[in-house]
Coordinates of C-alpha atoms and ligand atoms in Angstrom, one line a residue:
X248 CA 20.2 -39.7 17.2
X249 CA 20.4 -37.9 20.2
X250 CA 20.7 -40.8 22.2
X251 CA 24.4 -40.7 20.7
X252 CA 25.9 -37.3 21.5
X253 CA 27.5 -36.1 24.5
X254 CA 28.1 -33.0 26.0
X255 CA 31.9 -34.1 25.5
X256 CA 31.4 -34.4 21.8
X257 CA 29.6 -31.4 21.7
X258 CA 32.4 -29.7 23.6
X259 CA 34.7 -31.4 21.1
X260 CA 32.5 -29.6 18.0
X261 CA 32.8 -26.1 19.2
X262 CA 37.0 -26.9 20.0
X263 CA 36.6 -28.0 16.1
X264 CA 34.4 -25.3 14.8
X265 CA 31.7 -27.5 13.8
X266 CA 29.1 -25.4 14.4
X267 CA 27.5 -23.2 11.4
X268 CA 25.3 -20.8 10.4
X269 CA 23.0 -21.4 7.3
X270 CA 20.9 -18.9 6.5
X271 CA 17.5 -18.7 5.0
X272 CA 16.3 -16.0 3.2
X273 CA 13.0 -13.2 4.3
X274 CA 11.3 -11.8 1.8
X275 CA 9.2 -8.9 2.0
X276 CA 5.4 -9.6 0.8
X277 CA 5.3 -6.0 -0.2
X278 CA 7.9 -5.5 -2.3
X279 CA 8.9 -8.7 -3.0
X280 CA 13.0 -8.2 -2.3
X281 CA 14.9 -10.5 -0.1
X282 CA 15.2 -7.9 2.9
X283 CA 17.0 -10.7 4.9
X284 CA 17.5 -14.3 6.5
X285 CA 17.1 -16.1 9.7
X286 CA 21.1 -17.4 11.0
X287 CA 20.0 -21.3 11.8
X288 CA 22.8 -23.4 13.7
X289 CA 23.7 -26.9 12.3
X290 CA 26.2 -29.2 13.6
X291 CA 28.3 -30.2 10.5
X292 CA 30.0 -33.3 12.0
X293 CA 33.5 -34.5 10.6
X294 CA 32.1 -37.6 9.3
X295 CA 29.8 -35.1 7.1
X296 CA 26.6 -36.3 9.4
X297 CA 24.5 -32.8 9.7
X298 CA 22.9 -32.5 13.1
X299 CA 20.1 -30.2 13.5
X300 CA 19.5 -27.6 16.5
X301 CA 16.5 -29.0 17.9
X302 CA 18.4 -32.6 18.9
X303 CA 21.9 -30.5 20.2
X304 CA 20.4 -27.1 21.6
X305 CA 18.3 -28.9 24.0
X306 CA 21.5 -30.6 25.2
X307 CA 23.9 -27.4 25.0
X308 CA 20.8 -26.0 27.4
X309 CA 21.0 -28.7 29.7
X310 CA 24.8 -29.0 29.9
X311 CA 25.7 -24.7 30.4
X312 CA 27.2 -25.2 27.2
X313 CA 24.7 -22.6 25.1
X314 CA 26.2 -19.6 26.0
X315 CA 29.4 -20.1 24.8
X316 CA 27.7 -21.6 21.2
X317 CA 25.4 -18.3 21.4
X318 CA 28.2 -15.9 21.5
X319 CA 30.5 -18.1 18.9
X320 CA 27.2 -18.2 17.0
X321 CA 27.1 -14.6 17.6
X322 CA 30.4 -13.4 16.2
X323 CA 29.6 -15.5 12.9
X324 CA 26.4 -13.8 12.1
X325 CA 28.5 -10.5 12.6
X326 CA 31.0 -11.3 10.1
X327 CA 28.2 -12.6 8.1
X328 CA 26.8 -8.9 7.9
X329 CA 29.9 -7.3 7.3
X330 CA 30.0 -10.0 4.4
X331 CA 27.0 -9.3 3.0
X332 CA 27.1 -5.2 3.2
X333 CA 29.8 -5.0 1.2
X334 CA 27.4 -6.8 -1.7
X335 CA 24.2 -5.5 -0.5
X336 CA 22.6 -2.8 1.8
X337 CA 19.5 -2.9 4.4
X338 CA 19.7 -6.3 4.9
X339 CA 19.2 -7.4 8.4
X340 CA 20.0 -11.1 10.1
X341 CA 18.3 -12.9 12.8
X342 CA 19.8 -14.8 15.3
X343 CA 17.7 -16.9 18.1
X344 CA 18.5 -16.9 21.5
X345 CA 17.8 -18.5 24.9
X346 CA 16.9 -17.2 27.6
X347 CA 19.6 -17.4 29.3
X348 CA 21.8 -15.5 26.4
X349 CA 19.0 -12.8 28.3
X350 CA 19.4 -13.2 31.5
X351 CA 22.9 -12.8 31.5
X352 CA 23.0 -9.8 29.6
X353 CA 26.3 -11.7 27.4
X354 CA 24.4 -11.2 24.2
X355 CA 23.5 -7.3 25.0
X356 CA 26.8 -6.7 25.8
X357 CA 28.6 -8.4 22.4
X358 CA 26.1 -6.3 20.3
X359 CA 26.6 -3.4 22.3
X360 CA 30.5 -3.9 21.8
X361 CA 30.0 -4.2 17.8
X362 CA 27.9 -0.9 17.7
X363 CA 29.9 1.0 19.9
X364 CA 33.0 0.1 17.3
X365 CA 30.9 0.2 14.2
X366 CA 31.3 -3.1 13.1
X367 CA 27.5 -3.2 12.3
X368 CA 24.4 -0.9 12.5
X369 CA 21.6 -1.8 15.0
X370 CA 19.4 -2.0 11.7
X371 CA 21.8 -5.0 10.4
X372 CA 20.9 -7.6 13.1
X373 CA 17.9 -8.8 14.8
X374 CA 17.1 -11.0 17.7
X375 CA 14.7 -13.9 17.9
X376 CA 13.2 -15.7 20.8
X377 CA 10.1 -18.0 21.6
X378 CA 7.3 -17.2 22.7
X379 CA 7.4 -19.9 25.2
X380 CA 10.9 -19.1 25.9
X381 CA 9.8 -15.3 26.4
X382 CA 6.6 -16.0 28.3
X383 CA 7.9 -18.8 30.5
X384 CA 11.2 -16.4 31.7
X385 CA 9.1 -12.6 31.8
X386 CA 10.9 -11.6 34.6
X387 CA 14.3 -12.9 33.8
X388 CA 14.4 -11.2 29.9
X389 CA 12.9 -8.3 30.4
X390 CA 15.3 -6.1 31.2
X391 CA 17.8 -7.6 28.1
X392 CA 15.0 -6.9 26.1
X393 CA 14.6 -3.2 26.7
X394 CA 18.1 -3.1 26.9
X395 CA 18.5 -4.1 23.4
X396 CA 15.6 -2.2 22.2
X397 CA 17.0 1.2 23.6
X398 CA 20.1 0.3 21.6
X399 CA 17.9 -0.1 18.3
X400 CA 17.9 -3.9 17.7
X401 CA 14.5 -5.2 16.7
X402 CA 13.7 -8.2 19.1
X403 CA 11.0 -11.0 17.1
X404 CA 8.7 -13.4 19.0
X405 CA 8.9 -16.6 17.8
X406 CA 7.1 -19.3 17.0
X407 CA 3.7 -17.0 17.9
X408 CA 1.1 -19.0 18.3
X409 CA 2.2 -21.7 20.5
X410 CA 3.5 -20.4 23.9
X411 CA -0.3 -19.1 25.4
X412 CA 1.0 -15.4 25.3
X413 CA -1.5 -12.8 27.4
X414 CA -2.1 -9.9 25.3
X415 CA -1.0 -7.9 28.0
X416 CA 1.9 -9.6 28.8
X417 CA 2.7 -9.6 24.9
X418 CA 2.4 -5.5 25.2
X419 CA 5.0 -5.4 27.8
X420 CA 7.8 -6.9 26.0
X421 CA 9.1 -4.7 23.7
X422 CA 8.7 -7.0 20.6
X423 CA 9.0 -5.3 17.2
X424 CA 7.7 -8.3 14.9
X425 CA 5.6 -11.3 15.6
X426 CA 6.7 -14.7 13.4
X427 CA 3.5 -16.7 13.1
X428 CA 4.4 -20.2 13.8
X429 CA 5.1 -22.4 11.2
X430 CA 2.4 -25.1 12.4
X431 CA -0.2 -22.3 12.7
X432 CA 0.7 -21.0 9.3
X433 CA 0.7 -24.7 7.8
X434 CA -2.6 -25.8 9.4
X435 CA -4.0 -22.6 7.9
X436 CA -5.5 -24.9 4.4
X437 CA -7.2 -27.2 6.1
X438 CA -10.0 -25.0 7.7
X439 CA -12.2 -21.5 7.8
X440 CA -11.3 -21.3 11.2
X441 CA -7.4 -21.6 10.9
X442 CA -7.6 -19.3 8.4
X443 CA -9.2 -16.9 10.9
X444 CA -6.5 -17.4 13.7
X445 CA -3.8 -16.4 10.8
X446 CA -5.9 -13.6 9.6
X447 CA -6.4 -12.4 13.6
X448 CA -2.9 -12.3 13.6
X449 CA -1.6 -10.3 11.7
X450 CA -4.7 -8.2 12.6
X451 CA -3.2 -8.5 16.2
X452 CA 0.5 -7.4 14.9
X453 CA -0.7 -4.3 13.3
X454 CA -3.2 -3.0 16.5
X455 CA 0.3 -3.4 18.8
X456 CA 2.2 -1.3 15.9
X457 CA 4.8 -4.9 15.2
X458 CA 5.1 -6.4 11.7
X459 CA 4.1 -9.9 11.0
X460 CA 5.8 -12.3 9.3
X461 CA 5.4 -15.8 8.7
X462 CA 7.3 -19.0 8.3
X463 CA 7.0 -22.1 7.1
X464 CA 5.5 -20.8 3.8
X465 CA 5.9 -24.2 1.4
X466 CA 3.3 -23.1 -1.2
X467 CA 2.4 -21.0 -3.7
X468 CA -1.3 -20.9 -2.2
X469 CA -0.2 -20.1 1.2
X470 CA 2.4 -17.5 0.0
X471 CA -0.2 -15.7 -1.8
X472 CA -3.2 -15.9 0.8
X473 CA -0.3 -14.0 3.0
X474 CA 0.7 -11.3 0.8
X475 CA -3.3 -10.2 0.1
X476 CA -3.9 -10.5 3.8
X477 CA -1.5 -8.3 5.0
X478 CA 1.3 -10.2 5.8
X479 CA 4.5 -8.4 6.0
X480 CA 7.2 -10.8 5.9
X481 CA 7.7 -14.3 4.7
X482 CA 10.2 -17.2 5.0
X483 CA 10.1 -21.0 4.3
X484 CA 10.7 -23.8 1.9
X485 CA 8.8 -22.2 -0.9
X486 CA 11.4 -18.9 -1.2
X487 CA 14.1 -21.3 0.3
X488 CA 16.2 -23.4 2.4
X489 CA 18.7 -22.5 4.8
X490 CA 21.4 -21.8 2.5
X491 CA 25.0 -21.6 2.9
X492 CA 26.4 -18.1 3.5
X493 CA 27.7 -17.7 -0.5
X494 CA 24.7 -19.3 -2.1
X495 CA 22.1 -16.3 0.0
X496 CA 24.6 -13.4 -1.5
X497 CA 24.3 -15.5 -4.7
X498 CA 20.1 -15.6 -3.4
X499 CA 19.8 -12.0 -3.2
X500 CA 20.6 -11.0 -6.5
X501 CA 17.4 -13.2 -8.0
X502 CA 15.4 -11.8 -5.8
X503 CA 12.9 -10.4 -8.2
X504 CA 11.3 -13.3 -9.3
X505 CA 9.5 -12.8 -6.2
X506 CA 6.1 -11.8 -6.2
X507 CA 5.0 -8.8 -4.1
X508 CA 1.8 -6.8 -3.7
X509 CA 0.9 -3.6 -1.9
X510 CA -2.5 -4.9 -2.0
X511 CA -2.4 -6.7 1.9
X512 CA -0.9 -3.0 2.6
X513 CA -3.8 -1.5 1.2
X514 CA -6.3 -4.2 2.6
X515 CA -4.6 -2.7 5.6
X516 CA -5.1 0.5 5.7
X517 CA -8.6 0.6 4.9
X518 CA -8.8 -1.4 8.0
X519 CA -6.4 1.7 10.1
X520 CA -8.8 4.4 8.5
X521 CA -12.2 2.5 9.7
X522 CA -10.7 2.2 12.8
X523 CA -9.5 5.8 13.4
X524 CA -12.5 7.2 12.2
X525 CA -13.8 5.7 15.4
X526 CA -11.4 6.7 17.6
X527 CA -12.2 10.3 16.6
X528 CA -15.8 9.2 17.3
X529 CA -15.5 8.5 20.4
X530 CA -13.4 11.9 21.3
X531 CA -16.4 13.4 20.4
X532 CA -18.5 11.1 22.3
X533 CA -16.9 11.2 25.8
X534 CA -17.1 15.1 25.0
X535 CA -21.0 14.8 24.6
X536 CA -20.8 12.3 27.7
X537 CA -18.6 14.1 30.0
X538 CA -14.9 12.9 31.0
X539 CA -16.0 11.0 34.2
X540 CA -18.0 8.6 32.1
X541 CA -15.3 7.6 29.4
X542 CA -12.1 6.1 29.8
X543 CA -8.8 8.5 29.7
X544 CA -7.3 6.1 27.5
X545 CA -10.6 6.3 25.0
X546 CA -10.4 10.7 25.1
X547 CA -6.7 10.3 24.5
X548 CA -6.6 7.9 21.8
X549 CA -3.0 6.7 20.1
X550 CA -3.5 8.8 17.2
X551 CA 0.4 10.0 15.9
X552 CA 0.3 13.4 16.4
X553 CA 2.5 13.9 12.9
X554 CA 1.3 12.9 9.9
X555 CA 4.6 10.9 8.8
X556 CA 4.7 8.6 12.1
X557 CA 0.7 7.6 11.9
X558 CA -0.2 4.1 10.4
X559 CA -1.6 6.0 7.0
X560 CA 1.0 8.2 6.8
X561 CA 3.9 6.2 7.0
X562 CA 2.4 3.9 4.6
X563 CA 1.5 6.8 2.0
X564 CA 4.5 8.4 2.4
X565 CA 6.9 5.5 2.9
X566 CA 6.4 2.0 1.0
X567 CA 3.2 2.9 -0.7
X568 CA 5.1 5.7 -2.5
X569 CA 6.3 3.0 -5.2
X570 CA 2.5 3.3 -6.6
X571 CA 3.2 6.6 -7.3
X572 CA 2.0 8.2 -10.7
X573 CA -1.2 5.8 -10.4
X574 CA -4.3 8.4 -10.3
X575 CA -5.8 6.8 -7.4
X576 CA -3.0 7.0 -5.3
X577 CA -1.6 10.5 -6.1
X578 CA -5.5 11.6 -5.7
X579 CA -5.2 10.3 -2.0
X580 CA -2.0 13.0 -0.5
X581 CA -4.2 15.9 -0.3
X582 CA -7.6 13.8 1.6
X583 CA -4.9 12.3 3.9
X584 CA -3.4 15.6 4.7
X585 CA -6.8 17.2 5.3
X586 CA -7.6 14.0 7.8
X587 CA -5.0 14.4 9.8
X588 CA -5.4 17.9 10.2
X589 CA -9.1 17.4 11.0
X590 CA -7.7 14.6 13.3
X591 CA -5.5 16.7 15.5
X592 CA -8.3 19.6 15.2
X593 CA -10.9 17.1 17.3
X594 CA -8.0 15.5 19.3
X595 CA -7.9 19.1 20.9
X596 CA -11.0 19.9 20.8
X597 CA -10.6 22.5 18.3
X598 CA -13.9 21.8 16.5
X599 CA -13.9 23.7 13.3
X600 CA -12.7 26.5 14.5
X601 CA -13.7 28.9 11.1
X602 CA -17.2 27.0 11.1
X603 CA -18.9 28.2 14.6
X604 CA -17.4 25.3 16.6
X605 CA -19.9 22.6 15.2
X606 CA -18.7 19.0 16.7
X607 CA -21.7 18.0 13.9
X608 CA -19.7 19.9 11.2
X609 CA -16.5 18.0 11.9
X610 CA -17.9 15.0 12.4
X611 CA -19.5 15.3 9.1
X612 CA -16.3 16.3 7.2
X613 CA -14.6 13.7 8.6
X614 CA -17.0 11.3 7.2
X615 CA -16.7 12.8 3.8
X616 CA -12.7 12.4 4.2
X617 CA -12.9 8.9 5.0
X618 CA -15.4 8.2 2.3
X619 CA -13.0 9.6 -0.2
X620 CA -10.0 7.7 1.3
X621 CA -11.6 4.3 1.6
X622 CA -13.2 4.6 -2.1
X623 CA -9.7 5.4 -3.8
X624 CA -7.7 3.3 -1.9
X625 CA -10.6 0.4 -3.0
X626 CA -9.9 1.8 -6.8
X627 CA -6.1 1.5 -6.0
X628 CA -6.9 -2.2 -4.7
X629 CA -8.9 -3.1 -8.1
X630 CA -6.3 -1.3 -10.2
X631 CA -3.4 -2.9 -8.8
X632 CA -5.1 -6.9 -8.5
X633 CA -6.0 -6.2 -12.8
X634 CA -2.3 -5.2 -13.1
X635 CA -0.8 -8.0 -11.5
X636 CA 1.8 -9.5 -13.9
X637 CA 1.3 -13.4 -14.5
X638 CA 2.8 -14.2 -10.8
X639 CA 5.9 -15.5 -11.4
X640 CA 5.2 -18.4 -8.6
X641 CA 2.9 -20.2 -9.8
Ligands
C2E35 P1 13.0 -21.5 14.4 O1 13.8 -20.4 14.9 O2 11.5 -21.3 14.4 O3 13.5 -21.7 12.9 C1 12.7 -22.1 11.8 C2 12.8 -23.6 11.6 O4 11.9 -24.0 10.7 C3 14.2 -24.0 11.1 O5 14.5 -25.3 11.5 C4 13.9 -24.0 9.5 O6 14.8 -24.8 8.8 C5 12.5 -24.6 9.5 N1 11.8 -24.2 8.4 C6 11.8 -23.0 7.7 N2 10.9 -23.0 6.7 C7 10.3 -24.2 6.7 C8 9.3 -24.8 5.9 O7 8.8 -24.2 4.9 N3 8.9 -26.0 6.2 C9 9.5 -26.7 7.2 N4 9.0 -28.0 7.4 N5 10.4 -26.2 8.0 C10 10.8 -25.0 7.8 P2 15.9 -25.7 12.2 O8 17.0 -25.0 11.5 O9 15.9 -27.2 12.3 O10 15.7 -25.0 13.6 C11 14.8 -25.5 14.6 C12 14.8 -24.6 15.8 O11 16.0 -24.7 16.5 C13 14.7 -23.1 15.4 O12 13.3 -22.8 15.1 C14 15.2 -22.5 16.6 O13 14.2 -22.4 17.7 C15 16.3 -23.4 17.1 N6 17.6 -22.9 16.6 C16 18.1 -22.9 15.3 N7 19.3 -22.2 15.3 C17 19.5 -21.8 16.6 C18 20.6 -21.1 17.2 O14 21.6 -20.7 16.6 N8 20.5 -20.9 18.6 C19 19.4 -21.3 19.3 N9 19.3 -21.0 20.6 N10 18.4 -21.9 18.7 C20 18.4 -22.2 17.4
MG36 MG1 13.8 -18.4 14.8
MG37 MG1 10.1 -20.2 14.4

């Protein structure tokens, strides 16, 4: 097929508005709403043969011609918002971009032109690129990046999973979301260990503070794995095609026969509290040890110094609030408040202060918080997988 076209006849397609945007919709595995869709480019020939991006994109890169389709592309997905807001709030679309859309700071500057005229919110629209793309041209995005970042648009890596990311590299790029890669998340059936790498994952997403969300979800099986596991977001065949502008409006209002569990979230967070219970012990360690033996990093660990903005917190007080008026889960506000105040209380050394300055005494309350946390947020887990309505996927 690709043998065929020309850069003239692509050149000819953009004249001729060929080009669209279909959109497929993200659902949240928490809640289970549509919470948006990924714009994806298809070339809708006059002769009503559909060309799709992976044969012309490759030639638009080749030929300079990207750019201008980017920005075209660009102004649709606006309009597209602006379309949808008017049915529907807190949406948000996804466009992808090259890296030379980066380079060039064009597509930075088109957003920034929208916000500043308040066309759109920087919540409405998000940005996707590779992560081949992104590692391959570090140098040469990374200033568009935190460019579009400080003006509040949400930049996704790609197709994770396929581009040989560093881990440090990944944590200089300042990516809010990591889309596991549709081969990684199909492959994940066919063994223990593939299973793993999607289970690491997400685990990696949620130690560098970015949501995970998957594609290429085409089962029922695969859908479900990802909501008990942790999975943020989802998108593929199974919740739907790329869809025509109308028919995702149309999309959204169905959007609770979707299944969605805050048990992944929960999974979560008994993960979070495990693991800040040992960054506390090792504040106290390195106090036992003496600074010059312990890492400044380990003494001064990223613990969120309020109570909304930490990893429990904004999941107790934010999403999780929807379990609300379940025992378990209104029993947890007062032992999460108490943690955090113990937290802060070791963080600066202010070892219980009304109880003689005992590390062994704070340590040992501590304990008995996160004992109480973990064992109702394990009843919440139980309660909620009993009350699971007859998922309506299956
Ligand atoms: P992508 O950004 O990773 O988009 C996801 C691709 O996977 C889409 O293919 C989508 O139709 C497909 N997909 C989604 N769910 C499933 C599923 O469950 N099963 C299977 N088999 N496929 C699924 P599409 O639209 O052909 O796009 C291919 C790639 O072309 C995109 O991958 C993206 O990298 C690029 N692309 C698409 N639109 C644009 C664009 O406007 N600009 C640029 N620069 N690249 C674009
Ligand atoms: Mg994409
Ligand atoms: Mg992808």
């Amino acid at each position: 097929m690709s043998g065929g076209l020309t850069q003239r006849a692509l050149e000819h397609a953009i004249e001729n508005d060929e080009l669209q945007l279909y959109y497929q919709p993200k659902i949240s595995l928490i809640s289970g709403m549509v919470i948006g869709a990924e714009a994806l480019v298809r070339w809708n020939q006059a002769s009503g043969d559909i060309i799709a991006p992976s044969v012309f994109i490759p030639l638009a890169e080749k030929s300079g011609l990207l750019h201008d389709i980017t920005v075209g592309l660009l102004d649709k997905a606006v309009e597209a918002v602006v379309k949808v807001k008017r049915h529907h709030s807190g949406l948000a679309l996804s466009i992808n971009v090259a890296p030379n859309d980066l380079e060039s700071h064009t597509i930075s500057e088109h957003i920034k032109h929208y916000l500043d005229k308040g066309v759109i919110n920087a919540n409405d629209l998000q940005i996707e690129i590779t992560e081949s793309a992104a590692m391959g041209n570090f140098e040469q995005i990374h200033d568009d990046l935190v460019r579009l970042t400080n003006l509040g648009i949400h930049v996704l890596m790609d197709d994770f999973g396929t581009g040989y990311s560093s881990i440090d590299r990944l944590s200089q790029l300042p990516f809010s979301a990591l889309k596991l890669d549709q081969g990684v998340v199909k492959r994940m059936g066919t063994s223990r260990q593939n299973l793993n790498v999607v289970k690491a994952s997400i685990s990696m997403a949620r130690e560098l503070r970015m949501t995970s969300i998957a594609e290429g979800i085409e089962s029922a099986a695969v859908y479900n794995f990802l909501m008990v596991n942790g999975c943020e977001e989802a998108q593929g065949f199974f919740i739907s095609r790329p869809i025509e502008l109308q028919q995702f409006i149309s999309f959204i209002e169905q959007s609770h026969a979707f299944e969605g569990s805050q048990i992944g979230r929960i999974h979560q967070t008994v993960h979070n509290i495990l693991y800040h219970r040992k960054c506390l012990f090792d504040v106290v360690f390195c106090d036992r040890i003496g600074a010059k033996a312990c890492l400044p990093s380990v003494m001064d660990p990223d613990i969120s110094a309020s109570l909304e903005d930490s990893r429990l917190g904004s999941w107790y007080f934010g999403i999780g609030q929807q379990l609300s008026g379940m025992v378990p889960f209104d029993s947890l506000e007062q032992p999460i408040r108490d943690l955090h105040k113990l937290s802060n209380e070791i963080l600066h050394r202010e070892y219980d202060k009304h109880r003689n300055g005992k590390q062994e005494t704070a340590l040992s309350r501590m304990d008995s918080l996160v004992n109480q946390i973990v064992s109702l947020l394990h009843a919440l887990e139980s309660a909620l997988l009993l009350k699971q309505s007859e998922p309506s996927l299956l």
